[in-house]
PDB file of C-alpha atoms in Angstrom:
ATOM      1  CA  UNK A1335      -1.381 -16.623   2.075  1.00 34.00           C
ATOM      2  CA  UNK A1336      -3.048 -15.914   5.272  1.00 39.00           C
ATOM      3  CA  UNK A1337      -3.171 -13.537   8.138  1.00 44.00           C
ATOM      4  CA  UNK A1338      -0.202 -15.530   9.824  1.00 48.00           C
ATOM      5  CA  UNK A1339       2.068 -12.550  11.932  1.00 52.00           C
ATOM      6  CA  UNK A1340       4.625 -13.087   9.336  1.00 63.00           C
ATOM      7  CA  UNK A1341       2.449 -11.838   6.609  1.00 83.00           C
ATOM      8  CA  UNK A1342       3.798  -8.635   4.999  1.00 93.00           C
ATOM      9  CA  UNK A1343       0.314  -7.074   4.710  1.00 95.00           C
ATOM     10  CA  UNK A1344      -0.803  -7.483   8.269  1.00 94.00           C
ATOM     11  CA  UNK A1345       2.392  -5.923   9.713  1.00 93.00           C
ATOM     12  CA  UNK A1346       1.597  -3.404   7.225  1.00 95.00           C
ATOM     13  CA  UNK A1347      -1.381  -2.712   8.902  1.00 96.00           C
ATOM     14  CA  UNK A1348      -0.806  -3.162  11.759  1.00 94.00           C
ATOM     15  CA  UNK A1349       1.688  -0.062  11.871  1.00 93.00           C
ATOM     16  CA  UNK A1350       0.264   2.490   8.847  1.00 95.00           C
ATOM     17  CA  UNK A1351      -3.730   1.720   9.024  1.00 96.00           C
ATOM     18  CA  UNK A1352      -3.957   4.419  11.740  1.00 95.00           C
ATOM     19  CA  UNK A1353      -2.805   7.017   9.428  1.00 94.00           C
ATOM     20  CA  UNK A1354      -5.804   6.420   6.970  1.00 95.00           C
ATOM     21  CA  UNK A1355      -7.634   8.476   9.724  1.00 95.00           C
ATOM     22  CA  UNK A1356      -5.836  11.564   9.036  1.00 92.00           C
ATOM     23  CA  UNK A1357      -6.875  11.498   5.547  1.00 92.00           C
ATOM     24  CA  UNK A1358     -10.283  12.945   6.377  1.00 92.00           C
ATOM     25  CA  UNK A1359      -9.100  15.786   7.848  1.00 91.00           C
ATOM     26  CA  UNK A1360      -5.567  16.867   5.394  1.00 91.00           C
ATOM     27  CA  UNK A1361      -6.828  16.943   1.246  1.00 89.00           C
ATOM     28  CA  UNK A1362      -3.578  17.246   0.652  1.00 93.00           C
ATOM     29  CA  UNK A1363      -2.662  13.933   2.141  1.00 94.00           C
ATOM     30  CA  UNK A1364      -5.573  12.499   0.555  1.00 94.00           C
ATOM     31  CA  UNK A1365      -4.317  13.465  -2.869  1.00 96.00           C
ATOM     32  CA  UNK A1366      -1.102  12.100  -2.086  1.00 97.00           C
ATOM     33  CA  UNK A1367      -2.238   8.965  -1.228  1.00 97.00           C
ATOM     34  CA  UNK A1368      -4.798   8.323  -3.756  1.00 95.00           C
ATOM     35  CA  UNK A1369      -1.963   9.251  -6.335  1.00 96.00           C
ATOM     36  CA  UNK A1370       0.678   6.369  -4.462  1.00 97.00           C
ATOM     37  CA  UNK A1371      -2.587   3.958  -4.598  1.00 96.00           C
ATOM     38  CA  UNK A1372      -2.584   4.472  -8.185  1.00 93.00           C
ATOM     39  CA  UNK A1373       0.983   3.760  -8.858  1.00 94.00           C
ATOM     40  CA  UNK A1374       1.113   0.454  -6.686  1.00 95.00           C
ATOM     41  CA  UNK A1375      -2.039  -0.630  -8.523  1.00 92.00           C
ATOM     42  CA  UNK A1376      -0.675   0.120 -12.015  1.00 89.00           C
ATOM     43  CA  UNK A1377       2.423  -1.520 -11.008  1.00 90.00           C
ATOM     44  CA  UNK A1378       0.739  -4.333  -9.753  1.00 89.00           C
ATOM     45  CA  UNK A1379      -2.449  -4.730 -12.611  1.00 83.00           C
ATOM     46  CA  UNK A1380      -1.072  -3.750 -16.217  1.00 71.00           C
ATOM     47  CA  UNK A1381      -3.347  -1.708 -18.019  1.00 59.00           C
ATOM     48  CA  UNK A1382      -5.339  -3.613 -20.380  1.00 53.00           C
ATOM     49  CA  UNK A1383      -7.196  -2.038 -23.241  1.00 51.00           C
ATOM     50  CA  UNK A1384     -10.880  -1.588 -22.437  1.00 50.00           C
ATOM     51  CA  UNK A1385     -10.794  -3.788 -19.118  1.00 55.00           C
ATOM     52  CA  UNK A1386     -12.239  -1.943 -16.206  1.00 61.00           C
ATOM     53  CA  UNK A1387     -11.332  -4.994 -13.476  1.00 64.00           C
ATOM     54  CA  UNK A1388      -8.223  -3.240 -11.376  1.00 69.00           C
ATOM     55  CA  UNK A1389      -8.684  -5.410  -8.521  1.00 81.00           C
ATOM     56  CA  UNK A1390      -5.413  -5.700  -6.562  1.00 88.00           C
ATOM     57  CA  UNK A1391      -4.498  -9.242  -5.596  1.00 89.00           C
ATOM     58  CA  UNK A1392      -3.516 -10.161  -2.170  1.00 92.00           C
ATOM     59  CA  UNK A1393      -0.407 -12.179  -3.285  1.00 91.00           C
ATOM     60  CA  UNK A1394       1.003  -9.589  -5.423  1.00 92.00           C
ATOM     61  CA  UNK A1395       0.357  -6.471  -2.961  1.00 95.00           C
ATOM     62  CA  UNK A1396       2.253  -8.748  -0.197  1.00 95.00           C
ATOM     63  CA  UNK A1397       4.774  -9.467  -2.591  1.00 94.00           C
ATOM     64  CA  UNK A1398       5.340  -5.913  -3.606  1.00 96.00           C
ATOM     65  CA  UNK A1399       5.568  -4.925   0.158  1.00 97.00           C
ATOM     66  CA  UNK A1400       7.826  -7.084   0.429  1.00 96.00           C
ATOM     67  CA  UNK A1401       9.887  -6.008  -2.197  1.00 96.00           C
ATOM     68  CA  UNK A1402       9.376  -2.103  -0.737  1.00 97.00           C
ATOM     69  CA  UNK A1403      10.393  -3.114   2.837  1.00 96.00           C
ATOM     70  CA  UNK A1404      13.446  -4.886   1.810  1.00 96.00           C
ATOM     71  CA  UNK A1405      14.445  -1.891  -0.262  1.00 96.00           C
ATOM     72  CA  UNK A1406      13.772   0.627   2.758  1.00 96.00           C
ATOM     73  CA  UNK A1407      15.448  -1.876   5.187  1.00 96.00           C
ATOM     74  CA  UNK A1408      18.819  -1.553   2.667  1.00 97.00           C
ATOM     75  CA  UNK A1409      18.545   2.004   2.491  1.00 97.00           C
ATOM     76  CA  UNK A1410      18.820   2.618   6.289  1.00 96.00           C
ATOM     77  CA  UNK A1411      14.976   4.213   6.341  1.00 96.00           C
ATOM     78  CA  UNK A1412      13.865   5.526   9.542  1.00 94.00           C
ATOM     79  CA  UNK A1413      10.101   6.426   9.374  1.00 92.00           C
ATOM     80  CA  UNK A1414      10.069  10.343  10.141  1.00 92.00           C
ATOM     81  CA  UNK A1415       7.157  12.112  12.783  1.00 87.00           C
ATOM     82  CA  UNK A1416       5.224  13.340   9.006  1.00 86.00           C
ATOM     83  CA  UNK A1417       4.720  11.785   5.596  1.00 91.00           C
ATOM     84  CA  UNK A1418       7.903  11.295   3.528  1.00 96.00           C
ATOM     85  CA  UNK A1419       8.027   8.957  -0.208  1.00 97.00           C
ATOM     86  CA  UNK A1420       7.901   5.673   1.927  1.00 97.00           C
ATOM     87  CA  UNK A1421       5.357   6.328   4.371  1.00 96.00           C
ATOM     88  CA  UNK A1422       2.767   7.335   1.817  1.00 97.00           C
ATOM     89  CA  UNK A1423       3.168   4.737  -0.410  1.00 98.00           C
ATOM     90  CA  UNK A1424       2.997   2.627   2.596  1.00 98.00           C
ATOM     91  CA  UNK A1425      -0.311   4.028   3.786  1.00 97.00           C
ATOM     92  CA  UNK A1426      -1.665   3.750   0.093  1.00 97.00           C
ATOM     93  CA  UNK A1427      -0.833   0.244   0.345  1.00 98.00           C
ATOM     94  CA  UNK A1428      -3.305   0.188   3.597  1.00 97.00           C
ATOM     95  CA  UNK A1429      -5.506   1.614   1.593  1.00 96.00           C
ATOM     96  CA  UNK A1430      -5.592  -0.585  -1.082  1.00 96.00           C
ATOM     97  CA  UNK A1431      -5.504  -3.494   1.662  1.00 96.00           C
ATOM     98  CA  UNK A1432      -8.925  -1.462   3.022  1.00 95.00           C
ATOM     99  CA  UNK A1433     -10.679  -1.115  -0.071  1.00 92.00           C
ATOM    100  CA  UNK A1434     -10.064  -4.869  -1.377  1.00 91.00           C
ATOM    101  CA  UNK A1435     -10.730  -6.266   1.673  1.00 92.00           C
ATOM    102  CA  UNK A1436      -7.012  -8.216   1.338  1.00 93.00           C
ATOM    103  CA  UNK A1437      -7.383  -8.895   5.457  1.00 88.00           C
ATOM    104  CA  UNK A1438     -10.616 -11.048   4.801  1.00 74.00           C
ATOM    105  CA  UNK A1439      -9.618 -12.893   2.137  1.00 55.00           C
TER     106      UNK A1439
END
């Protein structure tokens, strides 16, 4: 995969990496999002006994945004002016792009 335009992790991005900026200054919101990081990654890396490696994957975050966006695009989902279900697990998933450095790769 690369950083094509049609690549669900840079559109992604592109739209909900700005909002990892108000995480600084709302602990609330950080909570939040560390807790929707959490659940991607555990939905995305099965726990394995004793393994400490949780690194997220590029292929299988895209695919699971994928997967997200198509659900949210069948459900009508308008993104609202604060944070609702969708757009933090959305900016968790900019997170997780951020701290695995999935834009690099």
């Amino acid at each position: 995969m690369n950083d094509s335009p049609g690549c669900p992790l840079t559109d992604v991005a592109a739209t909900y990496m700005p909002r990892l900026s108000e995480i600084p200054s709302e602990p609330g919101l950080a909570a939040a999002v560390d807790q929707h990081a959490a659940a991607v990654r555990d939905a995305l890396i099965p726990a394995r006994r004793g393994s400490r490696n949780r690194t997220v994957r590029r292929e299988e975050l895209a695919d699971y945004v994928l997967g997200f966006t198509d659900w949210l695009s069948r459900v009508d989902w308008t993104e609202p002016s604060g944070h609702d279900f969708a757009t933090l697990r959305l900016t968790a998933v900019c997170w997780l792009i951020r701290e695995h450095d999935l834009l690099d790769a």
